[in-house]
Amino acid sequence: MCIRDRLWIAVAKVSYSLYLIHIFVIGWVLAWARPWLSAPGHDTWKMLGILGISALVGLVLASLSYALVEKPGIDAGKRLLVRSRSEAIR
């Protein structure tokens, strides 16, 4: 498996968390960058910079959300399912 495949697998794991938080991240980054955006200059490069910052912050926060909320919830659900199946067999 190459590095590119591992990268996409990692992004796929956090995709739901990223979906949930992306609009908040974009709003926060735009509010943070407002003074920078109002300065004269190349608007295309500014927007690409904001897009890059938003993607990076979003992926970091989505990874934290996955590790601290989503993954433990999935694991708890699996344990509950195994327990309910073992009780149904009895």
Short mmCIF file of C-alpha atoms in Angstrom, two decimals:
data_model
loop_
_atom_site.label_atom_id
_atom_site.label_comp_id
_atom_site.label_asym_id
_atom_site.label_seq_id
_atom_site.Cartn_x
_atom_site.Cartn_y
_atom_site.Cartn_z
CA MET A 1 0.00 0.00 0.00
CA CYS A 2 1.48 3.33 -1.01
CA ILE A 3 1.52 6.55 1.00
CA ARG A 4 -1.21 8.08 -1.16
CA ASP A 5 -3.57 5.20 -0.35
CA ARG A 6 -2.86 5.52 3.38
CA LEU A 7 -3.58 9.25 3.18
CA TRP A 8 -6.98 8.68 1.54
CA ILE A 9 -7.84 5.95 4.05
CA ALA A 10 -7.04 8.35 6.91
CA VAL A 11 -9.15 11.11 5.34
CA ALA A 12 -12.00 8.63 4.78
CA LYS A 13 -11.95 7.66 8.46
CA VAL A 14 -12.44 11.25 9.59
CA SER A 15 -14.76 12.28 6.74
CA TYR A 16 -17.96 12.26 8.81
CA SER A 17 -16.35 14.36 11.54
CA LEU A 18 -15.03 16.71 8.88
CA TYR A 19 -18.50 16.96 7.35
CA LEU A 20 -19.95 17.93 10.73
CA ILE A 21 -17.40 20.63 11.59
CA HIS A 22 -16.33 22.06 8.23
CA ILE A 23 -18.77 24.98 8.18
CA PHE A 24 -17.68 26.09 11.68
CA VAL A 25 -14.02 25.87 10.69
CA ILE A 26 -14.58 27.90 7.52
CA GLY A 27 -16.50 30.54 9.49
CA TRP A 28 -13.79 30.74 12.15
CA VAL A 29 -10.97 30.99 9.59
CA LEU A 30 -12.84 33.68 7.60
CA ALA A 31 -13.45 35.69 10.79
CA TRP A 32 -9.79 35.30 11.76
CA ALA A 33 -8.59 36.31 8.27
CA ARG A 34 -10.93 39.27 7.79
CA PRO A 35 -8.19 41.92 8.29
CA TRP A 36 -5.95 40.05 5.87
CA LEU A 37 -8.72 39.84 3.28
CA SER A 38 -9.48 43.56 3.44
CA ALA A 39 -5.86 44.48 2.68
CA PRO A 40 -5.10 45.23 -0.98
CA GLY A 41 -3.41 42.47 -2.91
CA HIS A 42 -3.96 39.31 -4.89
CA ASP A 43 -7.40 38.03 -3.89
CA THR A 44 -6.90 34.65 -5.56
CA TRP A 45 -3.82 33.87 -3.49
CA LYS A 46 -5.54 35.07 -0.34
CA MET A 47 -8.49 32.76 -0.93
CA LEU A 48 -6.19 29.83 -1.71
CA GLY A 49 -4.36 30.51 1.56
CA ILE A 50 -7.65 30.59 3.46
CA LEU A 51 -8.73 27.37 1.76
CA GLY A 52 -5.47 25.69 2.77
CA ILE A 53 -5.70 26.90 6.36
CA SER A 54 -9.35 25.80 6.56
CA ALA A 55 -8.50 22.35 5.20
CA LEU A 56 -5.61 21.91 7.62
CA VAL A 57 -7.52 23.11 10.69
CA GLY A 58 -10.56 21.07 9.64
CA LEU A 59 -8.56 17.87 9.24
CA VAL A 60 -6.83 18.35 12.60
CA LEU A 61 -10.12 19.00 14.42
CA ALA A 62 -11.87 16.17 12.57
CA SER A 63 -9.05 13.79 13.54
CA LEU A 64 -9.41 14.82 17.19
CA SER A 65 -13.17 14.41 17.01
CA TYR A 66 -12.80 10.97 15.45
CA ALA A 67 -10.27 9.82 18.04
CA LEU A 68 -12.05 11.27 21.10
CA VAL A 69 -15.74 10.89 20.19
CA GLU A 70 -16.50 8.85 17.09
CA LYS A 71 -14.12 5.88 17.54
CA PRO A 72 -14.97 5.33 21.23
CA GLY A 73 -18.68 5.48 20.31
CA ILE A 74 -18.21 2.92 17.53
CA ASP A 75 -16.30 0.63 19.90
CA ALA A 76 -18.99 0.97 22.59
CA GLY A 77 -21.67 0.15 20.03
CA LYS A 78 -19.79 -2.97 18.95
CA ARG A 79 -19.44 -4.13 22.58
CA LEU A 80 -23.14 -3.52 23.16
CA LEU A 81 -24.04 -5.48 20.03
CA VAL A 82 -21.86 -8.43 21.06
CA ARG A 83 -23.39 -8.40 24.54
CA SER A 84 -26.96 -8.25 23.22
CA ARG A 85 -26.29 -11.10 20.78
CA SER A 86 -24.78 -13.28 23.54
CA GLU A 87 -27.83 -12.62 25.74
CA ALA A 88 -30.19 -13.46 22.86
CA ILE A 89 -28.47 -16.85 22.38
CA ARG A 90 -29.02 -17.85 26.03
#
